[in-house]
Coordinates of C-alpha atoms in Angstrom, one line a residue:
M971 CA 36.3 20.5 -21.0
K972 CA 32.4 21.6 -21.0
H973 CA 30.6 20.1 -22.8
Y974 CA 27.4 21.1 -24.1
N975 CA 24.1 20.2 -26.5
I976 CA 22.3 23.0 -28.4
P977 CA 19.2 20.5 -28.8
I978 CA 17.0 21.6 -31.6
F979 CA 13.4 19.0 -30.7
L980 CA 11.7 17.4 -33.9
P981 CA 8.4 15.8 -33.2
E982 CA 7.5 12.6 -34.9
L983 CA 6.1 13.8 -37.9
A984 CA 8.7 11.8 -40.5
C985 CA 7.9 8.9 -38.6
P986 CA 4.9 6.6 -40.6
F987 CA 4.4 4.5 -37.5
R988 CA 3.1 4.8 -33.8
C989 CA 4.4 2.9 -31.1
V990 CA 2.0 1.2 -28.5
Y991 CA 3.7 3.5 -26.1
C992 CA 4.2 6.5 -28.4
N993 CA 2.2 9.8 -28.4
Q994 CA 4.9 12.0 -29.5
F995 CA 2.8 15.1 -28.9
S996 CA 2.8 14.9 -25.2
I997 CA 6.3 13.7 -24.7
T998 CA 8.1 16.4 -26.4
G999 CA 4.8 18.9 -25.8
K1000 CA 5.1 20.3 -29.6
Q1001 CA 3.3 19.5 -32.6
K1002 CA 5.6 21.1 -35.5
L1003 CA 8.8 21.4 -36.9
P1004 CA 10.8 24.3 -35.8
D1005 CA 11.5 26.2 -39.1
I1006 CA 15.4 27.8 -40.5
Q1007 CA 15.0 31.1 -38.2
D1008 CA 13.7 28.8 -35.6
V1009 CA 16.8 26.8 -35.6
K1010 CA 19.0 29.9 -36.2
E1011 CA 17.8 31.4 -33.3
I1012 CA 18.0 28.6 -30.7
I1013 CA 21.8 28.4 -31.9
E1014 CA 22.8 32.2 -30.9
K1015 CA 21.0 31.8 -28.0
H1016 CA 22.8 28.9 -26.4
L1017 CA 25.9 30.2 -27.5
A1018 CA 25.4 34.1 -26.0
S1019 CA 24.6 31.6 -22.7
F1020 CA 27.8 29.5 -22.4
K1021 CA 31.0 31.0 -20.4
E1022 CA 33.8 28.5 -20.7
D1023 CA 36.3 29.1 -23.4
E1024 CA 37.0 25.5 -23.2
R1025 CA 34.4 23.8 -24.5
F1026 CA 32.7 21.0 -27.0
V1027 CA 29.9 22.3 -28.3
E1028 CA 27.6 19.8 -30.6
V1029 CA 24.0 20.7 -32.7
A1030 CA 21.7 17.9 -31.5
F1031 CA 18.9 17.1 -33.7
F1032 CA 16.9 15.2 -31.0
G1033 CA 13.5 13.7 -30.8
G1034 CA 12.3 12.6 -34.2
N1035 CA 13.1 10.4 -37.0
F1036 CA 15.9 13.0 -38.6
T1037 CA 16.7 10.8 -41.4
G1038 CA 13.0 10.2 -42.0
L1039 CA 12.7 14.5 -43.0
P1040 CA 12.4 15.2 -47.0
V1041 CA 15.8 15.3 -48.0
K1042 CA 15.7 19.1 -48.9
M1043 CA 14.3 19.6 -45.3
Q1044 CA 17.3 17.9 -43.9
D1045 CA 20.0 19.7 -46.0
D1046 CA 18.6 23.1 -45.1
F1047 CA 18.6 22.0 -40.9
L1048 CA 22.0 21.1 -41.8
K1049 CA 23.3 24.3 -43.9
I1050 CA 22.1 26.4 -41.3
V1051 CA 25.0 24.7 -38.6
Q1052 CA 28.0 24.9 -41.3
P1053 CA 28.7 29.0 -40.5
Y1054 CA 29.1 28.0 -36.9
L1055 CA 31.2 25.1 -38.0
E1056 CA 33.7 26.8 -40.0
K1057 CA 34.3 29.6 -37.0
G1058 CA 34.8 26.8 -34.6
V1059 CA 32.2 28.1 -32.3
I1060 CA 29.9 24.2 -32.9
N1061 CA 32.5 21.1 -32.9
G1062 CA 30.0 18.8 -34.8
I1063 CA 26.2 17.6 -35.1
R1064 CA 24.8 14.8 -34.1
C1065 CA 20.9 13.4 -34.7
S1066 CA 18.6 10.9 -33.4
T1067 CA 16.6 8.5 -36.0
R1068 CA 14.9 5.3 -36.5
P1069 CA 17.7 1.8 -37.9
D1070 CA 14.7 1.4 -41.3
Y1071 CA 15.4 5.2 -42.2
I1072 CA 20.0 4.6 -42.6
D1073 CA 21.3 3.5 -46.2
E1074 CA 25.0 4.5 -47.4
N1075 CA 24.5 7.6 -49.2
R1076 CA 22.7 9.4 -46.6
V1077 CA 25.1 8.5 -43.8
R1078 CA 28.1 9.4 -46.2
I1079 CA 26.5 13.1 -46.7
L1080 CA 25.9 13.5 -43.3
K1081 CA 29.1 12.6 -42.8
N1082 CA 30.0 15.6 -44.8
F1083 CA 28.1 17.7 -43.2
G1084 CA 30.1 17.7 -40.1
M1085 CA 27.5 14.5 -38.5
K1086 CA 29.8 13.3 -35.6
N1087 CA 27.4 11.1 -33.9
I1088 CA 24.0 9.3 -35.0
E1089 CA 22.0 7.5 -32.1
L1090 CA 19.5 5.2 -33.4
G1091 CA 16.4 4.6 -31.2
A1092 CA 16.6 0.4 -30.8
Q1093 CA 14.8 0.2 -28.0
T1094 CA 15.1 -3.6 -28.0
T1095 CA 16.8 -6.3 -29.9
N1096 CA 14.4 -8.8 -29.2
D1097 CA 11.8 -9.0 -32.6
M1098 CA 8.5 -10.2 -31.1
I1099 CA 9.0 -7.3 -28.7
L1100 CA 9.5 -4.9 -31.6
R1101 CA 6.6 -6.8 -33.6
K1102 CA 3.9 -6.4 -30.7
C1103 CA 5.4 -2.9 -30.0
G1104 CA 4.6 -1.5 -33.9
R1105 CA 8.0 -0.5 -34.0
G1106 CA 7.8 -1.3 -37.8
H1107 CA 11.3 -3.0 -38.1
T1108 CA 13.0 -5.5 -37.0
F1109 CA 16.8 -6.4 -35.5
K1110 CA 18.2 -7.1 -38.5
D1111 CA 17.8 -3.4 -39.5
I1112 CA 19.3 -2.2 -36.2
E1113 CA 22.4 -4.4 -37.0
N1114 CA 22.5 -2.9 -40.8
A1115 CA 22.4 -0.1 -39.9
S1116 CA 24.5 0.3 -36.6
Q1117 CA 27.0 -1.7 -39.5
I1118 CA 26.6 1.4 -41.3
I1119 CA 27.5 4.1 -39.3
V1120 CA 30.3 2.3 -37.5
N1121 CA 31.9 1.8 -41.1
E1122 CA 31.7 5.5 -41.4
G1123 CA 33.6 6.4 -38.3
I1124 CA 30.7 8.1 -37.1
T1125 CA 29.9 7.4 -33.3
L1126 CA 27.3 5.3 -32.6
G1127 CA 24.7 5.7 -30.2
L1128 CA 22.0 2.7 -29.6
Q1129 CA 18.7 3.9 -27.4
M1130 CA 17.0 1.1 -25.2
M1131 CA 13.7 1.0 -23.2
L1132 CA 13.0 -1.1 -20.3
G1133 CA 10.1 -3.0 -19.4
L1134 CA 8.4 -2.2 -22.7
P1135 CA 5.1 -4.9 -23.5
F1136 CA 5.9 -8.5 -23.6
D1137 CA 9.6 -7.6 -22.5
T1138 CA 11.4 -9.3 -19.3
F1139 CA 14.8 -8.0 -17.4
E1140 CA 16.9 -11.2 -19.1
N1141 CA 15.4 -9.9 -22.7
D1142 CA 16.4 -6.2 -21.8
M1143 CA 20.0 -7.5 -20.8
Q1144 CA 20.4 -9.1 -24.3
T1145 CA 19.4 -6.2 -25.7
A1146 CA 22.6 -4.8 -23.6
R1147 CA 24.8 -6.9 -24.9
D1148 CA 23.8 -6.6 -28.4
I1149 CA 24.1 -2.4 -28.4
V1150 CA 27.8 -3.5 -26.8
R1151 CA 28.4 -6.1 -29.7
L1152 CA 27.2 -3.8 -32.2
G1153 CA 29.6 -1.2 -31.9
A1154 CA 27.8 1.2 -30.1
K1155 CA 29.6 4.0 -27.9
E1156 CA 26.9 5.3 -26.4
T1157 CA 23.5 4.7 -25.0
R1158 CA 20.3 6.2 -23.3
I1159 CA 17.9 4.1 -21.1
Y1160 CA 14.5 5.0 -20.8
P1161 CA 11.7 3.1 -18.6
C1162 CA 8.7 2.6 -21.0
I1163 CA 5.7 4.4 -19.2
V1164 CA 2.2 4.8 -20.5
V1165 CA 1.3 7.7 -21.4
K1166 CA -2.1 9.6 -22.4
D1167 CA -4.2 8.2 -25.9
T1168 CA -1.7 5.3 -26.6
E1169 CA -2.5 2.0 -27.3
L1170 CA -0.6 1.5 -24.0
E1171 CA -3.5 2.8 -21.9
Q1172 CA -5.6 1.0 -23.5
L1173 CA -3.7 -2.7 -22.3
Y1174 CA -3.3 -0.8 -18.8
K1175 CA -6.7 -0.1 -18.6
K1176 CA -7.5 -3.3 -19.6
G1177 CA -5.6 -5.2 -17.4
D1178 CA -2.8 -6.9 -20.0
Y1179 CA -0.2 -4.5 -19.1
L1180 CA 1.7 -4.0 -16.1
P1181 CA 4.4 -0.9 -16.0
L1182 CA 7.5 -1.7 -13.9
T1183 CA 7.5 -0.3 -10.1
L1184 CA 9.5 2.4 -9.5
N1185 CA 12.1 0.8 -7.9
D1186 CA 12.4 -2.1 -10.5
A1187 CA 13.5 0.3 -13.0
V1188 CA 15.6 2.1 -10.9
E1189 CA 17.4 -1.3 -10.1
Q1190 CA 17.0 -2.5 -13.3
S1191 CA 18.6 0.5 -14.7
A1192 CA 21.5 0.4 -12.3
T1193 CA 22.5 -2.7 -13.1
L1194 CA 22.5 -1.7 -16.9
Y1195 CA 24.9 1.4 -16.3
E1196 CA 27.0 -1.0 -14.4
Y1197 CA 27.0 -2.9 -17.4
F1198 CA 27.5 -0.5 -19.7
G1199 CA 30.3 1.0 -17.3
E1200 CA 32.3 -2.3 -18.1
N1201 CA 32.4 -1.9 -22.0
D1202 CA 33.1 1.0 -22.3
V1203 CA 29.4 2.4 -23.3
K1204 CA 28.8 6.1 -22.0
V1205 CA 25.3 6.3 -20.6
L1206 CA 24.2 9.7 -21.7
R1207 CA 20.7 10.0 -20.0
L1208 CA 18.7 8.0 -17.4
G1209 CA 14.6 8.4 -17.4
L1210 CA 12.4 10.7 -19.4
H1211 CA 13.0 14.3 -20.4
T1212 CA 10.4 16.4 -17.5
S1213 CA 7.6 18.0 -19.3
D1214 CA 5.1 19.8 -18.1
D1215 CA 2.9 17.3 -20.7
L1216 CA 4.1 14.6 -18.1
N1217 CA 3.8 16.1 -15.4
G1218 CA 0.4 16.9 -16.1
A1219 CA -2.7 15.1 -17.8
A1220 CA -0.3 13.1 -20.0
F1221 CA 1.2 10.7 -18.0
V1222 CA -0.9 7.8 -16.6
A1223 CA 1.2 5.0 -15.1
G1224 CA 4.4 4.0 -14.8
P1225 CA 8.3 4.5 -13.4
Y1226 CA 8.4 8.3 -14.6
H1227 CA 9.9 10.4 -11.9
K1228 CA 12.1 13.9 -12.5
N1229 CA 14.5 12.2 -9.7
F1230 CA 14.9 9.0 -11.9
A1231 CA 18.1 9.5 -12.6
E1232 CA 19.3 11.4 -9.0
M1233 CA 18.2 7.4 -7.7
V1234 CA 19.8 5.3 -10.1
F1235 CA 22.9 7.1 -8.9
S1236 CA 22.0 6.8 -5.1
R1237 CA 21.4 3.4 -5.5
L1238 CA 25.0 2.8 -7.7
W1239 CA 26.5 4.0 -4.6
G1240 CA 24.8 2.0 -2.1
R1241 CA 25.6 -1.1 -3.9
K1242 CA 29.3 0.0 -3.2
F1243 CA 28.5 0.6 0.1
D1244 CA 26.7 -2.7 1.0
K1245 CA 29.9 -4.4 0.1
I1246 CA 32.0 -2.7 2.9
D1247 CA 32.3 -5.1 6.1
E1248 CA 34.9 -2.8 8.6
K1249 CA 34.8 -4.2 12.5
S1250 CA 34.6 -0.5 13.5
D1251 CA 32.1 1.7 15.4
K1252 CA 33.7 4.3 13.0
I1253 CA 33.4 4.4 9.1
V1254 CA 34.3 7.6 6.9
I1255 CA 34.2 7.7 3.4
E1256 CA 35.8 9.9 0.9
V1257 CA 33.8 10.5 -2.5
P1258 CA 34.3 13.3 -4.9
E1259 CA 33.2 15.9 -4.7
N1260 CA 30.4 16.6 -7.3
Q1261 CA 29.3 13.2 -6.4
L1262 CA 28.4 13.6 -3.1
N1263 CA 24.9 14.2 -2.8
H1264 CA 24.7 10.9 -5.0
A1265 CA 26.6 8.9 -2.4
I1266 CA 24.8 9.9 0.8
G1267 CA 21.5 8.6 -1.2
Y1268 CA 18.5 10.1 -2.8
K1269 CA 16.6 11.5 0.5
G1270 CA 19.5 10.5 2.4
E1271 CA 19.3 6.7 1.9
N1272 CA 22.6 5.3 2.0
K1273 CA 23.8 7.6 4.6
K1274 CA 20.8 6.2 7.0
R1275 CA 21.3 2.0 5.4
L1276 CA 25.6 3.0 6.7
Q1277 CA 24.2 4.0 10.1
E1278 CA 22.5 1.1 11.0
R1279 CA 25.5 -0.4 11.3
Y1280 CA 27.9 1.7 12.4
K1281 CA 27.5 4.3 15.1
H1282 CA 29.6 6.6 13.6
V1283 CA 29.1 7.6 9.7
V1284 CA 30.9 10.2 8.0
I1285 CA 30.4 10.6 4.2
R1286 CA 32.4 13.6 2.7
P1287 CA 34.2 14.5 -0.4
S1288 CA 38.1 14.4 -0.9
F1289 CA 40.4 12.7 0.7
R1290 CA 42.4 13.6 4.4
P1291 CA 43.1 11.0 6.1
T1292 CA 42.5 10.8 10.1
E1293 CA 45.9 9.9 11.5
G1294 CA 44.9 7.8 14.8
S1295 CA 41.3 8.4 14.7
G1296 CA 39.9 4.3 13.9
E1297 CA 38.2 5.4 11.1
I1298 CA 37.7 3.4 8.2
S1299 CA 38.3 5.3 4.8
V1300 CA 37.1 4.4 1.9
E1301 CA 37.6 6.3 -1.4
F1302 CA 35.5 5.2 -5.0
A1303 CA 35.4 7.1 -8.4
G1304 CA 32.3 9.0 -9.5
D1305 CA 31.9 6.4 -12.6
F1306 CA 30.5 3.0 -10.7
S1307 CA 32.6 0.9 -13.0
I1308 CA 35.9 1.2 -10.9
P1309 CA 36.8 2.5 -7.8
L1310 CA 39.9 4.9 -7.8
R1311 CA 40.8 4.0 -4.1
F1312 CA 39.7 1.4 -2.0
T1313 CA 41.3 2.5 1.2
R1314 CA 42.1 0.6 4.7
N1315 CA 44.4 0.9 7.6
D1316 CA 44.2 -2.9 7.6
V1317 CA 46.5 -3.0 4.7
V1318 CA 50.6 -2.5 4.7
I1319 CA 52.1 -2.1 1.0
I1320 CA 55.5 -3.1 -0.1
A1321 CA 56.2 -0.8 -3.1
S1322 CA 59.2 0.0 -5.2
A1323 CA 60.7 4.2 -4.3
T1324 CA 61.5 4.7 -8.5
M1325 CA 57.6 4.2 -9.3
P1326 CA 56.6 8.0 -10.4
A1327 CA 56.0 10.3 -8.2
E1328 CA 51.9 10.4 -9.0
A1329 CA 51.7 6.7 -9.3
K1330 CA 53.5 7.2 -5.9
E1331 CA 50.9 9.5 -4.2
S1332 CA 47.9 8.0 -4.9
L1333 CA 49.1 4.6 -3.6
S1334 CA 49.8 6.3 -0.9
K1335 CA 46.2 7.5 -0.1
M1336 CA 45.6 3.6 -0.2
G1337 CA 47.6 2.6 3.0
S1338 CA 50.6 2.5 4.9
V1339 CA 53.2 2.0 2.5
T1340 CA 56.8 0.6 2.8
W1341 CA 58.9 1.9 0.2
L1342 CA 61.8 -0.1 -1.1
E1343 CA 64.9 1.6 -1.6
P1344 CA 67.0 1.0 -4.1
S1345 CA 70.1 -1.3 -2.8
D1346 CA 73.7 -3.2 -3.5
K1347 CA 71.6 -6.3 -3.0
A1348 CA 70.4 -6.7 -6.6
Y1349 CA 71.8 -5.6 -10.0
P1350 CA 70.0 -1.6 -10.5
S1351 CA 67.3 -1.7 -12.0
I1352 CA 65.8 -4.6 -10.2
S1353 CA 66.8 -3.7 -6.5
S1354 CA 64.1 -2.1 -5.9
H1355 CA 62.0 -4.1 -6.8
P1356 CA 59.3 -6.3 -4.1
D1357 CA 59.4 -9.3 -6.0
I1358 CA 63.0 -10.1 -6.2
F1359 CA 63.1 -9.9 -1.8
F1360 CA 59.5 -10.9 -1.0
F1361 CA 57.3 -13.7 -2.1
C1362 CA 53.5 -13.3 -1.2
K1363 CA 51.4 -16.1 -1.2
D1364 CA 47.5 -15.3 -2.0
E1365 CA 48.2 -11.9 -2.8
R1366 CA 44.5 -10.4 -2.4
H1367 CA 44.2 -11.8 0.7
C1368 CA 47.7 -12.0 1.6
E1369 CA 49.0 -12.1 5.4
S1370 CA 52.2 -13.4 5.6
V1371 CA 55.7 -13.1 3.8
I1372 CA 59.0 -14.8 3.2
C1373 CA 61.7 -12.3 2.8
A1374 CA 65.0 -12.8 1.7
K1375 CA 67.6 -13.9 4.3
N1376 CA 69.6 -10.5 3.8
V1377 CA 66.4 -8.4 3.5
D1378 CA 67.4 -5.8 6.4
I1379 CA 64.1 -2.8 5.9
D1380 CA 62.2 -2.0 8.6
L1381 CA 58.2 -3.4 8.4
P1382 CA 55.4 -2.7 10.7
E1383 CA 56.2 -4.8 14.1
N1384 CA 52.4 -6.0 12.8
I1385 CA 53.6 -8.0 9.5
K1386 CA 53.7 -11.6 9.6
V1387 CA 56.9 -11.8 8.3
A1388 CA 59.7 -15.5 7.5
N1389 CA 62.9 -15.0 7.1
G1390 CA 64.0 -17.2 4.3
G1391 CA 66.7 -19.9 3.6
K1392 CA 68.9 -18.0 1.0
S1393 CA 70.1 -14.6 0.0
V1394 CA 69.4 -12.4 -2.9
G1395 CA 72.4 -11.7 -5.3
N1396 CA 73.5 -9.2 -7.5
A1397 CA 73.3 -12.4 -11.0
Y1398 CA 70.9 -14.8 -12.4
P1399 CA 69.7 -17.3 -10.5
A1400 CA 71.0 -15.6 -7.3
T1401 CA 67.9 -12.6 -7.9
V1402 CA 65.2 -14.9 -8.5
P1403 CA 64.6 -17.2 -5.1
Y1404 CA 61.4 -15.4 -4.2
N1405 CA 60.4 -14.2 -7.2
A1406 CA 57.5 -17.3 -7.2
V1407 CA 53.6 -16.8 -7.6
G1408 CA 51.1 -18.7 -5.1
V1409 CA 47.7 -19.3 -5.5
G1410 CA 45.8 -21.9 -3.5
N1411 CA 47.0 -25.1 -3.3
M1412 CA 49.7 -24.2 -6.3
L1413 CA 52.8 -23.0 -6.6
I1414 CA 54.3 -21.5 -10.0
H1415 CA 58.1 -21.2 -10.7
N1416 CA 61.7 -22.9 -11.8
L1417 CA 61.3 -24.7 -8.9
K1418 CA 65.3 -25.8 -9.2
Y1419 CA 65.7 -22.5 -7.6
T1420 CA 62.9 -21.6 -5.4
D1421 CA 64.0 -20.7 -1.9
E1422 CA 63.8 -23.8 0.3
K1423 CA 61.1 -22.4 2.5
I1424 CA 59.2 -21.9 0.1
I1425 CA 59.2 -25.1 -1.0
E1426 CA 58.7 -26.0 2.6
L1427 CA 55.7 -24.0 3.0
Y1428 CA 54.0 -25.8 0.6
G1429 CA 55.2 -29.1 1.6
K1430 CA 53.1 -27.8 5.1
I1431 CA 49.8 -26.8 3.1
S1432 CA 48.0 -29.9 1.6
T1433 CA 49.1 -33.3 0.0
K1434 CA 46.9 -32.1 -2.4
S1435 CA 49.2 -28.9 -3.5
V1436 CA 50.6 -28.4 -7.0
Q1437 CA 54.3 -27.6 -7.5
L1438 CA 54.3 -26.3 -11.8
N1439 CA 58.0 -25.9 -12.6
V1440 CA 58.1 -23.7 -15.5
N1441 CA 61.7 -22.6 -16.8
Q1442 CA 61.3 -18.6 -16.3
G1443 CA 63.2 -18.0 -12.6
Y1444 CA 61.4 -14.3 -13.1
T1445 CA 57.4 -16.0 -12.2
R1446 CA 56.4 -13.3 -11.0
C1447 CA 57.3 -10.5 -12.6
N1448 CA 56.0 -12.6 -15.8
L1449 CA 53.0 -13.8 -13.6
L1450 CA 50.0 -12.5 -12.4
A1451 CA 47.4 -14.9 -10.5
L1452 CA 44.0 -13.8 -10.1
D1453 CA 42.9 -16.7 -9.1
E1454 CA 43.5 -20.4 -9.1
R1455 CA 42.7 -20.9 -12.7
N1456 CA 43.0 -17.1 -14.1
F1457 CA 45.9 -15.5 -14.8
I1458 CA 47.8 -12.8 -16.7
T1459 CA 51.5 -13.3 -18.0
S1460 CA 54.0 -11.6 -20.8
D1461 CA 56.0 -15.3 -21.3
F1462 CA 54.6 -17.9 -23.9
G1463 CA 56.6 -21.0 -21.7
I1464 CA 54.3 -19.8 -18.5
K1465 CA 51.2 -19.3 -20.7
R1466 CA 51.2 -22.7 -22.0
V1467 CA 52.2 -24.9 -18.3
L1468 CA 49.0 -23.5 -17.3
E1469 CA 46.7 -24.0 -20.4
E1470 CA 48.3 -27.7 -19.9
N1471 CA 47.1 -27.3 -16.7
G1472 CA 43.7 -26.4 -17.5
C1473 CA 43.8 -22.4 -16.6
N1474 CA 43.2 -19.7 -18.3
V1475 CA 45.8 -17.4 -19.4
F1476 CA 45.5 -13.7 -20.8
Y1477 CA 48.7 -12.4 -22.6
V1478 CA 50.4 -9.0 -22.8
D1479 CA 53.2 -8.3 -24.7
P1480 CA 55.8 -7.4 -22.8
H1481 CA 57.2 -5.1 -25.4
Q1482 CA 54.6 -2.1 -23.9
I1483 CA 56.3 -2.1 -21.1
A1484 CA 59.0 -0.1 -19.6
L1485 CA 62.3 -1.0 -17.5
P1486 CA 64.6 1.4 -17.1
G1487 CA 68.3 0.0 -18.3
H1488 CA 66.4 -3.1 -20.5
D1489 CA 64.4 -3.3 -23.8
H1490 CA 61.5 -4.1 -21.8
G1491 CA 59.8 -5.2 -18.7
F1492 CA 57.2 -7.0 -18.3
F1493 CA 52.9 -6.6 -17.3
S1494 CA 52.7 -8.4 -14.5
G1495 CA 56.0 -6.1 -13.1
C1496 CA 53.5 -2.9 -12.9
C1497 CA 50.5 -4.8 -10.8
G1498 CA 49.3 -5.6 -7.6
L1499 CA 46.2 -6.9 -6.0
V1500 CA 44.4 -6.8 -3.1
D1501 CA 40.6 -8.1 -2.5
D1502 CA 39.2 -8.0 -6.1
C1503 CA 41.2 -5.1 -7.0
V1504 CA 43.9 -5.4 -9.6
V1505 CA 46.2 -2.1 -9.3
V1506 CA 48.5 -1.3 -12.3
C1507 CA 51.3 1.2 -12.3
G1508 CA 50.2 3.2 -15.1
S1509 CA 47.3 3.1 -18.1
L1510 CA 45.7 -0.1 -19.6
N1511 CA 45.0 1.9 -22.6
K1512 CA 48.5 1.9 -23.4
L1513 CA 48.3 -1.4 -24.2
K1514 CA 47.3 -3.1 -27.6
E1515 CA 44.7 -5.7 -26.1
C1516 CA 43.8 -2.7 -23.7
K1517 CA 39.8 -3.6 -24.4
E1518 CA 40.2 -7.6 -24.3
L1519 CA 42.1 -7.3 -21.2
K1520 CA 39.4 -4.9 -19.7
K1521 CA 37.2 -7.8 -20.1
F1522 CA 38.9 -10.5 -19.1
I1523 CA 39.8 -9.2 -15.8
R1524 CA 36.2 -7.9 -14.5
R1525 CA 34.9 -11.4 -16.1
N1526 CA 36.6 -12.8 -13.5
G1527 CA 34.7 -10.2 -11.3
M1528 CA 38.1 -7.8 -10.4
K1529 CA 38.2 -4.4 -10.7
I1530 CA 40.9 -1.6 -12.2
I1531 CA 42.5 1.0 -10.5
E1532 CA 45.4 2.8 -12.2
L1533 CA 48.0 4.6 -10.1
Y1534 CA 48.5 7.3 -12.7
N1535 CA 47.5 7.6 -16.4
G1536 CA 51.0 7.3 -17.4
D1537 CA 53.2 4.4 -19.5
L1538 CA 53.1 0.9 -18.0
I1539 CA 56.3 1.0 -16.0
D1540 CA 57.5 -2.2 -14.5
V1541 CA 58.2 -1.5 -10.7
G1542 CA 58.6 -5.5 -9.2
S1543 CA 55.2 -5.9 -8.5
I1544 CA 53.5 -4.2 -5.6
F1545 CA 52.5 -6.1 -2.5
F1546 CA 49.1 -5.6 -0.2
I1547 CA 50.0 -7.2 3.3
R1548 CA 47.1 -7.7 5.9
N1549 CA 48.0 -6.5 9.1
Q1550 CA 47.6 -8.7 12.2
K1551 CA 46.2 -6.3 14.5
N1552 CA 43.5 -5.9 12.6

């Protein structure tokens, strides 16, 4: 659905303060409020220009201190929108205002008028900087206003500025953390610039203020964008709106550029590409079509950097694997926080053939997949599950597997496979000899059932190897090892043992996981690990623990790949194994 804002710009005539950086007349290019007829004409003009039938339209009162206007004036502006709301041609109203002009009664009235989003000009949450900049409010005012807005069920936006006088990027990151903590779902990132006829201009001319360079502002904005993405805060804008005034005499100094947002997006893609470490002369990078220009980079900067490392570089839209070309393909999502696909030709994947078709299609684009079909080697509900027949040590970088004695499927010859000592059977405990977790020097399983070849492997690793015994025989089904200290489980017994050994463990209620033939499955059985990615068969949004689980994964330096946007299904784990020819 296409989203449209109908902007109604209000100059800062309702603001009793003048911040050191502010000459609002120069920024908006306007010096008077629109009247009621102006607002109606703006709405009608914009509605006539919209072509999509499927659209979401908001009237946005921007540029000023909306709740600082006289109450009758506010109500008059809002009343003019009501007929359009009643007809359904406009879906909501949003406004921007100051934190110290918010109270419970007014917010309730705004909500009754159809106000769905309120953005507060926070700029910073540091009281010293707020005072030095002449903002006229404190961080406590921001906290109180945010709480009122969130409590009324209105979407909260908190705007921030980079490079304010007396500011540091450490302070800016604290502001970003406060924005997340206060419950904001939206933000705007504005670099501070020096505008004519402001106090900041005088500080700049005296040498008492040095604005951020354009490069520093882009770099810092990219870091903030990533942080907000990881914490589910939507960045509505990067950089100031362009205007004739700022393109002319009003601009004095600082990181103002008409292509600022493009530069930030380019930098975000460049950071991803810098992490590519492939031993090949050829590299093909596939990106969503609407991100192609950003991926190539502002003035081609990302492609040029790649060409310093690879003889042949192609950046193209959509996913089109080239068989036998020796090219490396990498596909990223456009939100810059979660990669959709990380595709390599040196990984072989083992997965259940019973997973949903949409998930199978996504997984197939990540590498060569060996699909396990249901067999008579185990009872039906788990008879195609990889973790029943294979043990993979260090799954994130797995280079070898131990497979059940009675496995009769063909794996590529370049996959290192060792035969186990036991066959898998149809009844517990004959189903669990290979359902262990091995990470680093640590082996975790119900050790009385573990295949002897796995025990033998850990005996050879090191005298420092740790073998933790748990009561749960289906250990891998219930346990995902992000590393030797951080785990996700659906088993309280496993959680207790690991925590007693100094590990951090996140618990996911298994009753939310589907496993055909059973009341429920287990979360870890939905998952696989490759490099710094957790691959999931289903959407984490289906979990009541979703928000905290995502934080736990990302806090441990991991990204999330959801194979499809459906229910979480225990498919017996997904194993990614390195191709030994590469």
